[in-house]
mmCIF file of C-alpha atoms in Angstrom:
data_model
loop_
_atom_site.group_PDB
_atom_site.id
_atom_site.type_symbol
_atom_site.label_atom_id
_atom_site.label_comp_id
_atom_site.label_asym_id
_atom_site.label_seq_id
_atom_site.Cartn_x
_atom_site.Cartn_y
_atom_site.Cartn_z
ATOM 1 C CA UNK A 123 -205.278 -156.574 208.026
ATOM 2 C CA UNK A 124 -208.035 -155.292 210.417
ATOM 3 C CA UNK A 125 -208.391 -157.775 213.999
ATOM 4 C CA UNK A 126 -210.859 -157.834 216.239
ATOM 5 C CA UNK A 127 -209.391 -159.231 219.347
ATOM 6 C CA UNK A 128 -212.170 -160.091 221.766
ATOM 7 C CA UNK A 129 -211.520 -159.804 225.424
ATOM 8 C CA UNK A 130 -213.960 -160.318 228.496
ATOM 9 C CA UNK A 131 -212.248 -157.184 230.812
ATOM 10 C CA UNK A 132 -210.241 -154.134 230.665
ATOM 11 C CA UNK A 133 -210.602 -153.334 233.828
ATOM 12 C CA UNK A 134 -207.728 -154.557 236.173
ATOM 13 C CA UNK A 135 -204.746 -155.466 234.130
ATOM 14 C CA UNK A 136 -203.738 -159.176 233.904
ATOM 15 C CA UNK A 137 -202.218 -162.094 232.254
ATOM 16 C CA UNK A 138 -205.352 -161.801 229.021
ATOM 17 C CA UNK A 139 -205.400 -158.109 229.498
ATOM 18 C CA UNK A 140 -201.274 -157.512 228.601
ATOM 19 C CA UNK A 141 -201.510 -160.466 226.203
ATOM 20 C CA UNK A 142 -203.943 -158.595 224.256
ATOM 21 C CA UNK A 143 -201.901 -155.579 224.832
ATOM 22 C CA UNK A 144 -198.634 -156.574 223.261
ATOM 23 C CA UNK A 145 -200.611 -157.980 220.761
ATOM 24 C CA UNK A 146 -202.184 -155.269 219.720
ATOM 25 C CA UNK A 147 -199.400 -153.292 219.818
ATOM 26 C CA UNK A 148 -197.478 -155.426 217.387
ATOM 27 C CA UNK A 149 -199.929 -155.811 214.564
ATOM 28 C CA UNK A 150 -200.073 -151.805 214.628
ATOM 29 C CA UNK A 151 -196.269 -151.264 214.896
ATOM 30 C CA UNK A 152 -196.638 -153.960 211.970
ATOM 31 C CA UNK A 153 -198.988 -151.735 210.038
ATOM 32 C CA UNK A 154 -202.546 -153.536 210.556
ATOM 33 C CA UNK A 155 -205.594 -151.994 212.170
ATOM 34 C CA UNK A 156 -206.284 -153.786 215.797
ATOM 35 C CA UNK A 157 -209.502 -152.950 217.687
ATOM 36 C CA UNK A 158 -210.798 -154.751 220.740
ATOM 37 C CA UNK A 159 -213.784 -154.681 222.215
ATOM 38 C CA UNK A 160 -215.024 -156.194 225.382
ATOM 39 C CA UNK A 161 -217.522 -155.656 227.743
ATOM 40 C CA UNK A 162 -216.054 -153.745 230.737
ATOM 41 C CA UNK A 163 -213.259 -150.732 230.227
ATOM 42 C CA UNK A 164 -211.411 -149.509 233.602
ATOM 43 C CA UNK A 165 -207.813 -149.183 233.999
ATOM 44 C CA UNK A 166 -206.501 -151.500 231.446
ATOM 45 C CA UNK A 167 -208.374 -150.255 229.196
ATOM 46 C CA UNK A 168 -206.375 -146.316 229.266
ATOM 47 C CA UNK A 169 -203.324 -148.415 228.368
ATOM 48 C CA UNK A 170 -204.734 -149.175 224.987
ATOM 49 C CA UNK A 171 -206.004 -145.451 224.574
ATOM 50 C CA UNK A 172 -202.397 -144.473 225.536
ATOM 51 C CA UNK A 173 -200.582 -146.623 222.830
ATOM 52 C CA UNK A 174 -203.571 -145.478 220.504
ATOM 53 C CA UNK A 175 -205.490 -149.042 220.056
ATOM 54 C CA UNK A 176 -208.787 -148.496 219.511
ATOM 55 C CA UNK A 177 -211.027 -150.151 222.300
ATOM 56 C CA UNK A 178 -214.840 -150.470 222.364
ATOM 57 C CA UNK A 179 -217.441 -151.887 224.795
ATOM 58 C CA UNK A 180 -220.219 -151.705 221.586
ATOM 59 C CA UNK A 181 -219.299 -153.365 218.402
ATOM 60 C CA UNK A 182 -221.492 -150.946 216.779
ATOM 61 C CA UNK A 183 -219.101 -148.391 216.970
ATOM 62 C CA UNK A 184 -216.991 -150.031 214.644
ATOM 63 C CA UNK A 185 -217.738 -149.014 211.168
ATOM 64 C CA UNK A 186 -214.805 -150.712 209.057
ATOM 65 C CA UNK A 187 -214.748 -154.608 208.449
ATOM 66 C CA UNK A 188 -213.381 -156.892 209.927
ATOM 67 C CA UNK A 189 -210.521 -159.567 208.248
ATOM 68 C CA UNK A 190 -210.110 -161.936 210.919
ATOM 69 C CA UNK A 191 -211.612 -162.467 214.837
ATOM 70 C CA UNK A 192 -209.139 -163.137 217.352
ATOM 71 C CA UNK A 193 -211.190 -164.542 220.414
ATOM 72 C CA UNK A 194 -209.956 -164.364 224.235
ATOM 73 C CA UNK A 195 -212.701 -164.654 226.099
ATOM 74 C CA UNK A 196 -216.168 -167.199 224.568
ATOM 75 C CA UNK A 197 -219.064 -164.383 224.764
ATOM 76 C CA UNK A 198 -217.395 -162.133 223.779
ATOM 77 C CA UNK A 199 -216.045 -163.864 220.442
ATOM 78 C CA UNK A 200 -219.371 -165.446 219.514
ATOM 79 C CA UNK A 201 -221.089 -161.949 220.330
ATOM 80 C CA UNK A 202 -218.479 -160.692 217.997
ATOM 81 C CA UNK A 203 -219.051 -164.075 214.965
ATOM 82 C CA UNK A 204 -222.782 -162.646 215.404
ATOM 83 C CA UNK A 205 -222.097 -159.265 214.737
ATOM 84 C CA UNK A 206 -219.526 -160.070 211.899
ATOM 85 C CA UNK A 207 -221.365 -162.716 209.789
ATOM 86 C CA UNK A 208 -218.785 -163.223 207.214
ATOM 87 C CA UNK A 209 -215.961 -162.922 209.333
ATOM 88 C CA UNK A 210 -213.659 -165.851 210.375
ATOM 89 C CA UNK A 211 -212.080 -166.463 213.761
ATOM 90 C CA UNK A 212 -209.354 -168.134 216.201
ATOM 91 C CA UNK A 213 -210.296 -169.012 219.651
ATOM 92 C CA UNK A 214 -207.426 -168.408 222.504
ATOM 93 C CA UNK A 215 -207.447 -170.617 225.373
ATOM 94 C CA UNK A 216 -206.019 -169.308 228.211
ATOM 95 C CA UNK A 217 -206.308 -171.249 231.791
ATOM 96 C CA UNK A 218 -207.905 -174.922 232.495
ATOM 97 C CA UNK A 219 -210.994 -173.464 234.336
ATOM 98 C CA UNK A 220 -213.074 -171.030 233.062
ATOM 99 C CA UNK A 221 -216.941 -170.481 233.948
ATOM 100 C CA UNK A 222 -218.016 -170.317 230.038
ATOM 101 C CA UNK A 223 -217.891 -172.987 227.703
ATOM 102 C CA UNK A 224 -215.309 -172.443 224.963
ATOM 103 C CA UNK A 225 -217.536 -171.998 221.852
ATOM 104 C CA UNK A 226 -218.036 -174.487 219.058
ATOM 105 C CA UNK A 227 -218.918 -172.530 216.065
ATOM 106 C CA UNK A 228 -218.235 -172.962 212.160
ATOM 107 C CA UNK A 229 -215.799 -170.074 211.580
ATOM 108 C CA UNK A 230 -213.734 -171.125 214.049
ATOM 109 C CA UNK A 231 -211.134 -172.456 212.083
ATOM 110 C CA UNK A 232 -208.589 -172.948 214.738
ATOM 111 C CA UNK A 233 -208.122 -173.148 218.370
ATOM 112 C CA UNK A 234 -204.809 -171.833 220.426
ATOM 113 C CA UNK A 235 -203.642 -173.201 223.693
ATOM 114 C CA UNK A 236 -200.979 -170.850 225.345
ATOM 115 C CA UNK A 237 -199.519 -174.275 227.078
ATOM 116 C CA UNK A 238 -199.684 -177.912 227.081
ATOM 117 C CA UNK A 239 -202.567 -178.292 229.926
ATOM 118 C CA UNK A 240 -204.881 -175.542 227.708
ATOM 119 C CA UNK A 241 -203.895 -178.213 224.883
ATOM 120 C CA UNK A 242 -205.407 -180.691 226.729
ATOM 121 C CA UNK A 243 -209.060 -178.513 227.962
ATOM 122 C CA UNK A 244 -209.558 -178.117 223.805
ATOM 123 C CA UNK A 245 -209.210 -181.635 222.947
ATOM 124 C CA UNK A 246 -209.617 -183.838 225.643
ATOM 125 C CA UNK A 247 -213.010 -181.754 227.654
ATOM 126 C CA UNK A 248 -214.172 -179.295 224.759
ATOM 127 C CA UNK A 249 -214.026 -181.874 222.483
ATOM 128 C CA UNK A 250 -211.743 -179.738 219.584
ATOM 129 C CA UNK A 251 -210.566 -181.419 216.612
ATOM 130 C CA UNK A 252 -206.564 -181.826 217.273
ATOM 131 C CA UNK A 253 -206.228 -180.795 213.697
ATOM 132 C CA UNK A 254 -207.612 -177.620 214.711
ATOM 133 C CA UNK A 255 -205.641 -176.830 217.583
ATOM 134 C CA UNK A 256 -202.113 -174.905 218.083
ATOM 135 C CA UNK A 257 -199.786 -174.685 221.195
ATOM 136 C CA UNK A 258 -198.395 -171.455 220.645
ATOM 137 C CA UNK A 259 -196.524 -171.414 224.472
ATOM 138 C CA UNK A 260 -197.108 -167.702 226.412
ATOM 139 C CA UNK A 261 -193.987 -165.229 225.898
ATOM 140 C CA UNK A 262 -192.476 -161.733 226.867
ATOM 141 C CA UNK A 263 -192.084 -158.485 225.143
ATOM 142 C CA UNK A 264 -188.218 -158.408 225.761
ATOM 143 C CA UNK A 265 -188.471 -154.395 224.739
ATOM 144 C CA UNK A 266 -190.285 -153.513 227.677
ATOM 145 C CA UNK A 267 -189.112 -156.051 230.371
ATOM 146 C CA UNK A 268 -185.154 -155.824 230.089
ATOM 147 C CA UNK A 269 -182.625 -157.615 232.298
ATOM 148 C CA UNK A 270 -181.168 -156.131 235.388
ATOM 149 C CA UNK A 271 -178.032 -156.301 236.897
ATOM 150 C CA UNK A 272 -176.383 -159.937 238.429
ATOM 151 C CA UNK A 273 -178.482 -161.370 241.359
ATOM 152 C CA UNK A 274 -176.823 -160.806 244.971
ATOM 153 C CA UNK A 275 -174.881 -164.435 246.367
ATOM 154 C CA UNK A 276 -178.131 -163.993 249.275
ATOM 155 C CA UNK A 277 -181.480 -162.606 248.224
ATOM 156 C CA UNK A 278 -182.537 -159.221 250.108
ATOM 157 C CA UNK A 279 -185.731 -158.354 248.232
ATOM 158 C CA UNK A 280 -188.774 -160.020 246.948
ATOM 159 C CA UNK A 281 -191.791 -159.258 245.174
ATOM 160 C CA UNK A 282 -195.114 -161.204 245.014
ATOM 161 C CA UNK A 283 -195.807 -160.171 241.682
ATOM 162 C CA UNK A 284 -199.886 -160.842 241.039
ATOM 163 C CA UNK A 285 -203.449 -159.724 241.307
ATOM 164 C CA UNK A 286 -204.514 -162.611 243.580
ATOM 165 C CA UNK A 287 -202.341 -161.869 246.072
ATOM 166 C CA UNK A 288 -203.878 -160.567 249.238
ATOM 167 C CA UNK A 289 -204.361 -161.165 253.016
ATOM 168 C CA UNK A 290 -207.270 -163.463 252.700
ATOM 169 C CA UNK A 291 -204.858 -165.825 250.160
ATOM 170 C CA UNK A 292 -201.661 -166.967 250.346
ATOM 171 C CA UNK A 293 -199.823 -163.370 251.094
ATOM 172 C CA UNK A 294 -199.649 -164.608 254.855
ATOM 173 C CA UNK A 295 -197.385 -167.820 254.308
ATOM 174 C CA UNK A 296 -194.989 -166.111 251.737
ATOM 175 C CA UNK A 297 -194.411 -163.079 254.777
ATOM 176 C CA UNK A 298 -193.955 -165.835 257.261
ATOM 177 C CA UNK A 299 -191.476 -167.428 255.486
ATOM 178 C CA UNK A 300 -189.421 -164.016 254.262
ATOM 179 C CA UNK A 301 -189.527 -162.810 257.584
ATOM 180 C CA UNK A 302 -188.044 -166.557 258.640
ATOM 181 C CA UNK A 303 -185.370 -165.944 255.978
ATOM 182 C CA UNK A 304 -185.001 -162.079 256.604
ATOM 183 C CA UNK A 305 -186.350 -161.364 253.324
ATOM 184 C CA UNK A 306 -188.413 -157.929 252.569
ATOM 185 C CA UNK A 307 -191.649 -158.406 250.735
ATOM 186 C CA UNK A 308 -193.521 -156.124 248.930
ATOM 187 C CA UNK A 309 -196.771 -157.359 246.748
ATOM 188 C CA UNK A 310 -197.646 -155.813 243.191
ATOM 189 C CA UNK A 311 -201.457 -156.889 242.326
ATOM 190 C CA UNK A 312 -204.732 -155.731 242.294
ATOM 191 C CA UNK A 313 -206.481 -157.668 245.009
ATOM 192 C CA UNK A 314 -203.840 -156.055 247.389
ATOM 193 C CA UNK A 315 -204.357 -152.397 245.763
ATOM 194 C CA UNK A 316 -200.850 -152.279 245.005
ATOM 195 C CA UNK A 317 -200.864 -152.982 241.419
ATOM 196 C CA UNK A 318 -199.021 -150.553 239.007
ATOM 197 C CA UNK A 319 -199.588 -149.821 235.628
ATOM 198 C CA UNK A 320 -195.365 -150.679 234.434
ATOM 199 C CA UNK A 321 -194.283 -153.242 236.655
ATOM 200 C CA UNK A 322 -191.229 -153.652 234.424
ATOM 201 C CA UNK A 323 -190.232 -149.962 236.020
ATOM 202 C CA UNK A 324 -189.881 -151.548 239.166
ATOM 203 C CA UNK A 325 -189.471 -155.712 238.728
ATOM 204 C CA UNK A 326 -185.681 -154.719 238.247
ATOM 205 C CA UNK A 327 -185.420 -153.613 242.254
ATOM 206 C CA UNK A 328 -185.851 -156.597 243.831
ATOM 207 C CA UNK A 329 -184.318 -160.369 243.722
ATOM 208 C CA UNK A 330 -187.015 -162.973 244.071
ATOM 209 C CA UNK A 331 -190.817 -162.979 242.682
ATOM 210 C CA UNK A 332 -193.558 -164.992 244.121
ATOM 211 C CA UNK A 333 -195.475 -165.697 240.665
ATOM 212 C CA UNK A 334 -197.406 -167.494 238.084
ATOM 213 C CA UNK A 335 -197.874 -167.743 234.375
ATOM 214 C CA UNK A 336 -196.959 -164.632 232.366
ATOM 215 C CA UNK A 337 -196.056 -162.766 235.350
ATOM 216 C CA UNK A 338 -193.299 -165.482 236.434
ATOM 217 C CA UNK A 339 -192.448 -165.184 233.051
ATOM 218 C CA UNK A 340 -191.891 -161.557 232.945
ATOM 219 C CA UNK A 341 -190.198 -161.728 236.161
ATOM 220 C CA UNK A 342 -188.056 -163.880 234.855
ATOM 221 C CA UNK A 343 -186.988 -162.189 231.738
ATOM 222 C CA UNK A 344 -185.961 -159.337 234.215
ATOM 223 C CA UNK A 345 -183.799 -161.568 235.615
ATOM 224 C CA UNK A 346 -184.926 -162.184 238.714
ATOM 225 C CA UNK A 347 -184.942 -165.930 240.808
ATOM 226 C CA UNK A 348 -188.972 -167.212 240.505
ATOM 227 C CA UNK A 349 -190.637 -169.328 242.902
ATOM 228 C CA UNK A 350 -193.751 -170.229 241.559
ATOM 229 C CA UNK A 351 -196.734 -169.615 243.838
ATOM 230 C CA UNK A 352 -200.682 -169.097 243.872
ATOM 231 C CA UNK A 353 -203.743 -169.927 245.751
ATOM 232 C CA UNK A 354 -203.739 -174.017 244.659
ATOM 233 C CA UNK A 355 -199.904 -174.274 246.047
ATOM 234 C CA UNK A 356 -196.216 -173.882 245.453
ATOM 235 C CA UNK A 357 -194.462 -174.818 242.158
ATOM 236 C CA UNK A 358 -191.122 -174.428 243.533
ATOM 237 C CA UNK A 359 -188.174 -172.549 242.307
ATOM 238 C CA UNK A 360 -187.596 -172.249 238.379
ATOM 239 C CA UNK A 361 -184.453 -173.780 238.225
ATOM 240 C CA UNK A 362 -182.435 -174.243 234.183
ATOM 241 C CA UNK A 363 -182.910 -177.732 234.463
ATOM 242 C CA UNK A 364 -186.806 -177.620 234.706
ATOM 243 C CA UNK A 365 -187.400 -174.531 232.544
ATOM 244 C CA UNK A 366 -188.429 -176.143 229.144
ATOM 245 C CA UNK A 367 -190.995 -178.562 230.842
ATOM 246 C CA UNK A 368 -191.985 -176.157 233.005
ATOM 247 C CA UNK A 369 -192.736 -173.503 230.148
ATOM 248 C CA UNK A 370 -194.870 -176.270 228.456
ATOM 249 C CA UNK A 371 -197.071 -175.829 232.037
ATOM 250 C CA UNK A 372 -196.824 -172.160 231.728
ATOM 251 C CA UNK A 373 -195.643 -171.868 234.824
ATOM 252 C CA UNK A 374 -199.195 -172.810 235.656
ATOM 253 C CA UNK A 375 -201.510 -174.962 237.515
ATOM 254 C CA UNK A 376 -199.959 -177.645 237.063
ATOM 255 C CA UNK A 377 -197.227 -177.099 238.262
ATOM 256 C CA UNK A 378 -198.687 -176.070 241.635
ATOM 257 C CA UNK A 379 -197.904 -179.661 243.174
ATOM 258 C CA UNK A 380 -196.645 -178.656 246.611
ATOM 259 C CA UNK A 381 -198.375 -177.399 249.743
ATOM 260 C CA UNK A 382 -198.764 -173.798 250.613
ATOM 261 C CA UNK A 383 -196.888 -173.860 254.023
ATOM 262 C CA UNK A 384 -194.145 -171.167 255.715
ATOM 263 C CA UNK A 385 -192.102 -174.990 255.650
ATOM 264 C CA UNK A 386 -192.348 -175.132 251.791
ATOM 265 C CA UNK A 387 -191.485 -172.109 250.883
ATOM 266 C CA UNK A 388 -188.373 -171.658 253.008
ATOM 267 C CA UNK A 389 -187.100 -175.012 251.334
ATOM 268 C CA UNK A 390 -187.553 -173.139 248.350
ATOM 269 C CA UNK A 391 -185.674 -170.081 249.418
ATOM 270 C CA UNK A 392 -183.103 -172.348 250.575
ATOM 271 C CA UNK A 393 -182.362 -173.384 246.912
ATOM 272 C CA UNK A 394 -181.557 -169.806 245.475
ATOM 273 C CA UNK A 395 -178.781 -170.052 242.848
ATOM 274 C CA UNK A 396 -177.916 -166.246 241.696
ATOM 275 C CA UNK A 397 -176.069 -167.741 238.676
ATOM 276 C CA UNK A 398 -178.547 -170.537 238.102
ATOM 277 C CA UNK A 399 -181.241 -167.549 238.253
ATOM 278 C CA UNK A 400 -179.387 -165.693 235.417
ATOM 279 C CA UNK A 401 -179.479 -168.886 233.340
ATOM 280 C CA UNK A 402 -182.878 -168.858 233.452
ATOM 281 C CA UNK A 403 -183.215 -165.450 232.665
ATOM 282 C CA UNK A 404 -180.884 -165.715 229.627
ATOM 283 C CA UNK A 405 -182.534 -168.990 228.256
ATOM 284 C CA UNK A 406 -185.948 -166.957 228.432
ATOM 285 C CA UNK A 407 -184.724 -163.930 227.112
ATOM 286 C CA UNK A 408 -183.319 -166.383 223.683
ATOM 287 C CA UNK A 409 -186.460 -168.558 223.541
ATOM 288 C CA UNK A 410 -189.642 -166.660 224.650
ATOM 289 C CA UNK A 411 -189.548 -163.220 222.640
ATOM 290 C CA UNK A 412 -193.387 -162.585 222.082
ATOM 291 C CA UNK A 413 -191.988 -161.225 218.623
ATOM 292 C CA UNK A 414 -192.066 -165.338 217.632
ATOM 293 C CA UNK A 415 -195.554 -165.176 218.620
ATOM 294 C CA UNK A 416 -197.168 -162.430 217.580
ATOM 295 C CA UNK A 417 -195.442 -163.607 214.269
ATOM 296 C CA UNK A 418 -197.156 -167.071 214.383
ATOM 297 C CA UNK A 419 -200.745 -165.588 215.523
ATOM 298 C CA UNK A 420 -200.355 -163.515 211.727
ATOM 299 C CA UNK A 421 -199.373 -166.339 209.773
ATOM 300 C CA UNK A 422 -202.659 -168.299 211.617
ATOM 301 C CA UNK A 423 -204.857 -165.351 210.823
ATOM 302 C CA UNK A 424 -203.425 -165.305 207.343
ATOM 303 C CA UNK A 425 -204.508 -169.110 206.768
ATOM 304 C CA UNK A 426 -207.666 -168.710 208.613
ATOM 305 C CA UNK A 427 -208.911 -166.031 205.932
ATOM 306 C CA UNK A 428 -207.936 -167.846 202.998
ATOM 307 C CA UNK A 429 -209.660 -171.277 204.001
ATOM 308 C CA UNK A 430 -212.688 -168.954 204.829
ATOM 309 C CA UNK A 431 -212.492 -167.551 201.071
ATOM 310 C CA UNK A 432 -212.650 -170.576 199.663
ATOM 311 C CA UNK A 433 -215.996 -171.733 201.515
ATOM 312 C CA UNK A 434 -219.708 -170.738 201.377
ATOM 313 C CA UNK A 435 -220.794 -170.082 205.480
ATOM 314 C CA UNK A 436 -223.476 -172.297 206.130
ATOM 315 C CA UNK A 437 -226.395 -170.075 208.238
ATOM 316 C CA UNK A 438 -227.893 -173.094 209.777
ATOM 317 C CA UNK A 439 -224.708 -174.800 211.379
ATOM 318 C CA UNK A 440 -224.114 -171.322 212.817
ATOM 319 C CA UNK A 441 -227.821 -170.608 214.098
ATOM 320 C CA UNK A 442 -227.400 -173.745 215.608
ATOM 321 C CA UNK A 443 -224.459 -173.612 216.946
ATOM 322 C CA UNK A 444 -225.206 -169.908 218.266
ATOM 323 C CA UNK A 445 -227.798 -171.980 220.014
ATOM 324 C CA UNK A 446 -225.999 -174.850 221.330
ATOM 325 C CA UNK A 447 -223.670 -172.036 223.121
ATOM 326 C CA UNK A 448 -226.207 -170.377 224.734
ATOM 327 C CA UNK A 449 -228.145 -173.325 226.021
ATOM 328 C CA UNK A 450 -224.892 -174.635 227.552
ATOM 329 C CA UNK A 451 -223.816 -171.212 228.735
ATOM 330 C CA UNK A 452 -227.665 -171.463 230.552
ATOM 331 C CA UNK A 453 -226.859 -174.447 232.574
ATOM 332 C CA UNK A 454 -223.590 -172.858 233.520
ATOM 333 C CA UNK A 455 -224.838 -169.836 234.937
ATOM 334 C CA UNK A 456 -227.657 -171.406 236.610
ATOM 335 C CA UNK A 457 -224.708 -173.512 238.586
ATOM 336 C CA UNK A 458 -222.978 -170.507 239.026
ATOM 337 C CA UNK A 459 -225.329 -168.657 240.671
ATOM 338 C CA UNK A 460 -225.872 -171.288 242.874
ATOM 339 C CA UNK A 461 -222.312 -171.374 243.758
ATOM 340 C CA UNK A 462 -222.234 -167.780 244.265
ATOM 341 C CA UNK A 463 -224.891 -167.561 246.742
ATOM 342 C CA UNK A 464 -223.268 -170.266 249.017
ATOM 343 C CA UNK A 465 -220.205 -168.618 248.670
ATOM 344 C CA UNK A 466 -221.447 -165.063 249.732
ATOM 345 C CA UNK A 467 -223.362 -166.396 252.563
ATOM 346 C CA UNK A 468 -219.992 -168.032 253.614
ATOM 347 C CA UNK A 469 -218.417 -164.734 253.419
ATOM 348 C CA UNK A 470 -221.204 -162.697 255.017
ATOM 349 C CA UNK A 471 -220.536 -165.695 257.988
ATOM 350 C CA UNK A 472 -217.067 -165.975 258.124
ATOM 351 C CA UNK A 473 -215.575 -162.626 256.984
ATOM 352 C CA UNK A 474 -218.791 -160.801 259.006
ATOM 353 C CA UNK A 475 -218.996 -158.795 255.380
ATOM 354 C CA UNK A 476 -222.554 -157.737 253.892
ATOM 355 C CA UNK A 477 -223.505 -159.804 250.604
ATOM 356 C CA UNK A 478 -223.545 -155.959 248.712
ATOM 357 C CA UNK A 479 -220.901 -153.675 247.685
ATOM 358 C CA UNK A 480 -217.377 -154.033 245.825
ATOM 359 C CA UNK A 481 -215.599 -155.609 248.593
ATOM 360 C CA UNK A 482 -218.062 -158.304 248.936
ATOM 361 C CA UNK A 483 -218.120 -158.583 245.288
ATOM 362 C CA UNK A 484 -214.493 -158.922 244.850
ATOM 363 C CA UNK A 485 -214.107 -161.474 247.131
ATOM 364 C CA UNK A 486 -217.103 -163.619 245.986
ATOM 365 C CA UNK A 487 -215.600 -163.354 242.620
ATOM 366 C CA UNK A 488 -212.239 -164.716 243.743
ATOM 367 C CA UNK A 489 -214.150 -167.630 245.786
ATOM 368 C CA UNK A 490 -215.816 -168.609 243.265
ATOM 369 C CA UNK A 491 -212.899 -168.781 240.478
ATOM 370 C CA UNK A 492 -212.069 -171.759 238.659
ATOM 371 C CA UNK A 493 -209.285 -173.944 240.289
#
């Protein structure tokens, strides 16, 4: 089978970027053909090269067909349904926000929601058939991120594992409260310039992770104690009891309940169970192998083609619906680029930073992202 996975970025690596990685690499250890093509390459980009998976930036290159579109990112896929006209598709919903509309288009023929809240976005704000939709919950690649060795009774070491992570965010309250607690900290993400390219080489070294999402999970599966942390708040501590609601949540926005304070987080550190921690660990390492996914995502693609076989595309639903995406992807932008300009003024005002340049860029970017 020959996928198409298309991505928005492989620039800095993230949560999409090593979900599209493992992917990849699976179908090809598997024996299909994966290719995936966005619309920026950088450093995420030479880990596909390295693992030889195909990656392009022009879908011209590609000279084979295509079987099936897997879709991470909505320009992207319907720039890819365009390209491919007889080629069905899967759309992959990743957070609750997002500046582009997920698309509506007729070879579609299912939706994925990597948690319970992404579950919601399809059916409840995109208006997505519920027949059409699939919770097929986030997960590790156990090969690569393996267990280290029993926790310490008192935590020495923690890691705030993620690329939002930074001065100007929430890295200030999680020092505080280390530093309270006599806790080292070292951060791992891009915003901070410290992100590395195998952070299972290193998760291993330290006992607590500051994290979110796929890198809590990973963190996690390494066996280390997770407090769940980003820019909208504190989670808490991942403790057994809350683990299978808390994976429904992805370890995600909503779970970000409490308020980002010194005071919060040192309650947190104040619950740190090293055997409770390994529990965790074990019941993520038995429950969240991304083998079970990867494994469901085939069987999908395998049902998606065959419904597609049976049924004669219909051009004008999909000239129309081609339409509808880019009329509503118009509006967006235009309220975007409002929101982007009062946001970069702020900056230039507060921060005293010129609206030019990567810095400026970056943290306009990071403003502006969807809470």
């Amino acid at each position: 089978m020959r996928v198409l996975i298309a991505g928005h970025s492989l620039g800095e690596t993230g949560g999409v970027q090593t979900y599209e990685r493992d992917l990849a690499s699976w179908l090809l250890a598997k024996g299909h053909s994966p290719v995936v093509y966005c619309t920026e390459l950088g450093d995420a980009a030479r880990q596909f090269f390295r693992r030889t998976i195909p990656v392009t930036d022009d879908l011209g290159t590609i000279a084979a067909p295509i079987d099936v579109i897997h879709g991470d990112s909505s320009m992207e896929t319907m720039t890819a349904m365009l390209h491919f006209p007889d080629t069905p598709a899967l759309f992959v919903s990743h957070g609750w926000g997002g500046i582009a509309p997920t698309p509506h288009f007729p070879r579609i023929l299912r939706y994925v929601a990597v948690d319970d809240t992404c579950a919601d976005r399809l059916i409840l704000r995109e208006g997505i058939a519920p027949d059409k939709v699939s919770v097929l919950l986030n997960a590790v690649d156990l090969d690569i991120f393996r267990q280290r060795a029993p926790l310490p009774a008192k935590p020495r070491r923690a890691v705030v594992f993620g690329n939002v992570a930074h001065e100007l965010t929430f890295l200030p309250v999680i020092r505080e409260a280390c530093r309270r607690a006599s806790i080292e900290v070292q951060v791992v993400g891009a915003f901070a310039n410290t992100a590395v390219a195998d952070p299972e080489e290193i998760l291993g070294d330290f006992d607590i992770a500051f994290a979110k999402a796929k890198c809590a999970m990973e963190a996690m599966a390494c066996g280390l104690a997770v407090i769940l942390c980003d820019v909208t708040g504190i989670g808490g501590l991942v403790r057994s009891a809350d683990l299978d609601r808390l994976r429904r949540l992805n370890f995600g926005i909503r779970t970000l309940q409490k308020p980002l304070s010194a005071e919060t987080v040192l309650a947190e550190l104040a619950l740190y169970d090293a055997d409770d921690a390994r529990a965790v660990s074990d019941r993520i390492r038995q429950t969240a192998s991304s083998d079970g996914l990867h494994e469901s995502l085939l069987a999908l693609y395998e049902t998606i083609i065959q419904e597609h076989a049976e049924h004669t595309s219909d051009w004008l639903a999909e000239s129309r619906a081609a339409a509808a995406f880019l009329q509503d992807l118009a509006i967006k932008d235009r309220q975007n680029e409002g929101r982007y300009w009062t946001l970069a003024k702020a900056a230039q005002r507060v921060l005293r930073m010129p609206i030019v340049g990567p810095v400026a860029t970056r943290a306009v970017r990071w403003l502006a992202r969807p809470r």
